[in-house]
Amino acid sequence: MTISERLATLSEDVRTTFHPDFIFLVHPDLVQHFPARQWQKEQFLEALASRLGPDYTLDVWEEKVIAISENKEIIAILPKYPSLHAFESE
């Protein structure tokens, strides 16, 4: 299953909770979220490295930046950023 296919299986309940003040972690069998209120880019980078490891890939899904762990097990969704440009230019 591709990353897009995995994310497409998220329930409508999960999708409606996406909010810029949180980071969402999508595991194969679990979705978690944690606060990221008023965070700057460096804080997001630290959180991603802590939760996904140092080697992850950034992409965009449905106008949200996502970070994909190297082994593709965990996907982080960052609703605050609608594009890679928005994330990189902060």
JSON list of C-alpha atoms in Angstrom, two decimals:
[
{"chain": "A", "resi": 1, "resn": "MET", "atom": "CA", "xyz": [0.00, 0.00, 0.00]},
{"chain": "A", "resi": 2, "resn": "THR", "atom": "CA", "xyz": [1.38, 3.41, -0.95]},
{"chain": "A", "resi": 3, "resn": "ILE", "atom": "CA", "xyz": [1.60, 6.34, 1.46]},
{"chain": "A", "resi": 4, "resn": "SER", "atom": "CA", "xyz": [-1.29, 8.08, -0.31]},
{"chain": "A", "resi": 5, "resn": "GLU", "atom": "CA", "xyz": [-3.39, 4.92, -0.10]},
{"chain": "A", "resi": 6, "resn": "ARG", "atom": "CA", "xyz": [-2.66, 4.59, 3.63]},
{"chain": "A", "resi": 7, "resn": "LEU", "atom": "CA", "xyz": [-3.61, 8.19, 4.27]},
{"chain": "A", "resi": 8, "resn": "ALA", "atom": "CA", "xyz": [-6.75, 7.83, 2.16]},
{"chain": "A", "resi": 9, "resn": "THR", "atom": "CA", "xyz": [-7.96, 5.16, 4.61]},
{"chain": "A", "resi": 10, "resn": "LEU", "atom": "CA", "xyz": [-8.02, 7.62, 7.52]},
{"chain": "A", "resi": 11, "resn": "SER", "atom": "CA", "xyz": [-11.54, 7.99, 8.84]},
{"chain": "A", "resi": 12, "resn": "GLU", "atom": "CA", "xyz": [-13.52, 11.18, 8.40]},
{"chain": "A", "resi": 13, "resn": "ASP", "atom": "CA", "xyz": [-13.41, 11.59, 12.18]},
{"chain": "A", "resi": 14, "resn": "VAL", "atom": "CA", "xyz": [-9.61, 11.74, 12.07]},
{"chain": "A", "resi": 15, "resn": "ARG", "atom": "CA", "xyz": [-9.55, 14.04, 9.05]},
{"chain": "A", "resi": 16, "resn": "THR", "atom": "CA", "xyz": [-11.86, 16.57, 10.70]},
{"chain": "A", "resi": 17, "resn": "THR", "atom": "CA", "xyz": [-9.51, 16.85, 13.69]},
{"chain": "A", "resi": 18, "resn": "PHE", "atom": "CA", "xyz": [-6.57, 18.11, 11.61]},
{"chain": "A", "resi": 19, "resn": "HIS", "atom": "CA", "xyz": [-5.58, 21.47, 13.09]},
{"chain": "A", "resi": 20, "resn": "PRO", "atom": "CA", "xyz": [-2.46, 23.63, 12.63]},
{"chain": "A", "resi": 21, "resn": "ASP", "atom": "CA", "xyz": [-1.71, 23.50, 16.37]},
{"chain": "A", "resi": 22, "resn": "PHE", "atom": "CA", "xyz": [-1.04, 19.75, 16.30]},
{"chain": "A", "resi": 23, "resn": "ILE", "atom": "CA", "xyz": [1.17, 17.14, 14.65]},
{"chain": "A", "resi": 24, "resn": "PHE", "atom": "CA", "xyz": [-0.52, 13.87, 13.78]},
{"chain": "A", "resi": 25, "resn": "LEU", "atom": "CA", "xyz": [1.38, 10.57, 13.75]},
{"chain": "A", "resi": 26, "resn": "VAL", "atom": "CA", "xyz": [-0.09, 7.82, 11.61]},
{"chain": "A", "resi": 27, "resn": "HIS", "atom": "CA", "xyz": [1.14, 4.37, 12.61]},
{"chain": "A", "resi": 28, "resn": "PRO", "atom": "CA", "xyz": [-0.03, 1.20, 10.83]},
{"chain": "A", "resi": 29, "resn": "ASP", "atom": "CA", "xyz": [-2.63, 0.55, 13.56]},
{"chain": "A", "resi": 30, "resn": "LEU", "atom": "CA", "xyz": [-2.93, 3.85, 15.43]},
{"chain": "A", "resi": 31, "resn": "VAL", "atom": "CA", "xyz": [-3.26, 7.61, 14.93]},
{"chain": "A", "resi": 32, "resn": "GLN", "atom": "CA", "xyz": [-1.86, 9.92, 17.60]},
{"chain": "A", "resi": 33, "resn": "HIS", "atom": "CA", "xyz": [-1.63, 13.68, 17.87]},
{"chain": "A", "resi": 34, "resn": "PHE", "atom": "CA", "xyz": [0.33, 16.01, 20.07]},
{"chain": "A", "resi": 35, "resn": "PRO", "atom": "CA", "xyz": [0.32, 19.77, 20.56]},
{"chain": "A", "resi": 36, "resn": "ALA", "atom": "CA", "xyz": [2.54, 22.05, 18.50]},
{"chain": "A", "resi": 37, "resn": "ARG", "atom": "CA", "xyz": [1.02, 25.40, 19.40]},
{"chain": "A", "resi": 38, "resn": "GLN", "atom": "CA", "xyz": [2.96, 28.42, 18.19]},
{"chain": "A", "resi": 39, "resn": "TRP", "atom": "CA", "xyz": [5.90, 26.23, 17.22]},
{"chain": "A", "resi": 40, "resn": "GLN", "atom": "CA", "xyz": [8.57, 27.46, 14.86]},
{"chain": "A", "resi": 41, "resn": "LYS", "atom": "CA", "xyz": [10.17, 25.38, 12.13]},
{"chain": "A", "resi": 42, "resn": "GLU", "atom": "CA", "xyz": [13.07, 24.27, 14.36]},
{"chain": "A", "resi": 43, "resn": "GLN", "atom": "CA", "xyz": [10.68, 22.83, 16.92]},
{"chain": "A", "resi": 44, "resn": "PHE", "atom": "CA", "xyz": [8.89, 20.86, 14.20]},
{"chain": "A", "resi": 45, "resn": "LEU", "atom": "CA", "xyz": [12.24, 19.54, 12.93]},
{"chain": "A", "resi": 46, "resn": "GLU", "atom": "CA", "xyz": [13.25, 18.43, 16.43]},
{"chain": "A", "resi": 47, "resn": "ALA", "atom": "CA", "xyz": [9.91, 16.67, 16.96]},
{"chain": "A", "resi": 48, "resn": "LEU", "atom": "CA", "xyz": [10.12, 14.92, 13.60]},
{"chain": "A", "resi": 49, "resn": "ALA", "atom": "CA", "xyz": [13.67, 13.69, 14.26]},
{"chain": "A", "resi": 50, "resn": "SER", "atom": "CA", "xyz": [12.64, 12.50, 17.72]},
{"chain": "A", "resi": 51, "resn": "ARG", "atom": "CA", "xyz": [9.60, 10.57, 16.53]},
{"chain": "A", "resi": 52, "resn": "LEU", "atom": "CA", "xyz": [10.64, 9.46, 13.03]},
{"chain": "A", "resi": 53, "resn": "GLY", "atom": "CA", "xyz": [14.40, 9.22, 13.36]},
{"chain": "A", "resi": 54, "resn": "PRO", "atom": "CA", "xyz": [16.97, 11.37, 11.59]},
{"chain": "A", "resi": 55, "resn": "ASP", "atom": "CA", "xyz": [16.20, 10.07, 8.10]},
{"chain": "A", "resi": 56, "resn": "TYR", "atom": "CA", "xyz": [12.72, 10.97, 6.93]},
{"chain": "A", "resi": 57, "resn": "THR", "atom": "CA", "xyz": [11.26, 12.31, 3.70]},
{"chain": "A", "resi": 58, "resn": "LEU", "atom": "CA", "xyz": [9.05, 15.37, 3.36]},
{"chain": "A", "resi": 59, "resn": "ASP", "atom": "CA", "xyz": [6.15, 15.43, 0.91]},
{"chain": "A", "resi": 60, "resn": "VAL", "atom": "CA", "xyz": [2.69, 16.97, 0.57]},
{"chain": "A", "resi": 61, "resn": "TRP", "atom": "CA", "xyz": [-0.68, 15.27, 0.89]},
{"chain": "A", "resi": 62, "resn": "GLU", "atom": "CA", "xyz": [-3.98, 17.12, 0.51]},
{"chain": "A", "resi": 63, "resn": "GLU", "atom": "CA", "xyz": [-2.33, 20.51, 1.08]},
{"chain": "A", "resi": 64, "resn": "LYS", "atom": "CA", "xyz": [-0.54, 19.36, 4.23]},
{"chain": "A", "resi": 65, "resn": "VAL", "atom": "CA", "xyz": [3.15, 18.67, 4.63]},
{"chain": "A", "resi": 66, "resn": "ILE", "atom": "CA", "xyz": [3.84, 15.08, 5.65]},
{"chain": "A", "resi": 67, "resn": "ALA", "atom": "CA", "xyz": [7.03, 13.47, 6.91]},
{"chain": "A", "resi": 68, "resn": "ILE", "atom": "CA", "xyz": [7.59, 9.79, 6.20]},
{"chain": "A", "resi": 69, "resn": "SER", "atom": "CA", "xyz": [9.92, 7.69, 8.33]},
{"chain": "A", "resi": 70, "resn": "GLU", "atom": "CA", "xyz": [12.72, 5.87, 6.55]},
{"chain": "A", "resi": 71, "resn": "ASN", "atom": "CA", "xyz": [11.03, 2.49, 7.02]},
{"chain": "A", "resi": 72, "resn": "LYS", "atom": "CA", "xyz": [7.67, 4.03, 5.97]},
{"chain": "A", "resi": 73, "resn": "GLU", "atom": "CA", "xyz": [6.01, 2.78, 9.18]},
{"chain": "A", "resi": 74, "resn": "ILE", "atom": "CA", "xyz": [5.16, 6.21, 10.61]},
{"chain": "A", "resi": 75, "resn": "ILE", "atom": "CA", "xyz": [3.79, 9.23, 8.78]},
{"chain": "A", "resi": 76, "resn": "ALA", "atom": "CA", "xyz": [3.66, 12.63, 10.46]},
{"chain": "A", "resi": 77, "resn": "ILE", "atom": "CA", "xyz": [1.07, 15.11, 9.20]},
{"chain": "A", "resi": 78, "resn": "LEU", "atom": "CA", "xyz": [1.75, 18.82, 9.76]},
{"chain": "A", "resi": 79, "resn": "PRO", "atom": "CA", "xyz": [-1.51, 20.67, 9.03]},
{"chain": "A", "resi": 80, "resn": "LYS", "atom": "CA", "xyz": [0.15, 24.03, 9.74]},
{"chain": "A", "resi": 81, "resn": "TYR", "atom": "CA", "xyz": [2.03, 23.87, 6.44]},
{"chain": "A", "resi": 82, "resn": "PRO", "atom": "CA", "xyz": [0.10, 23.66, 3.14]},
{"chain": "A", "resi": 83, "resn": "SER", "atom": "CA", "xyz": [3.24, 23.24, 1.03]},
{"chain": "A", "resi": 84, "resn": "LEU", "atom": "CA", "xyz": [6.92, 22.38, 1.23]},
{"chain": "A", "resi": 85, "resn": "HIS", "atom": "CA", "xyz": [7.68, 25.97, 0.28]},
{"chain": "A", "resi": 86, "resn": "ALA", "atom": "CA", "xyz": [5.71, 27.23, 3.29]},
{"chain": "A", "resi": 87, "resn": "PHE", "atom": "CA", "xyz": [7.60, 24.84, 5.56]},
{"chain": "A", "resi": 88, "resn": "GLU", "atom": "CA", "xyz": [11.04, 25.53, 4.13]},
{"chain": "A", "resi": 89, "resn": "SER", "atom": "CA", "xyz": [10.64, 29.31, 3.99]},
{"chain": "A", "resi": 90, "resn": "GLU", "atom": "CA", "xyz": [9.61, 29.74, 7.63]}
]
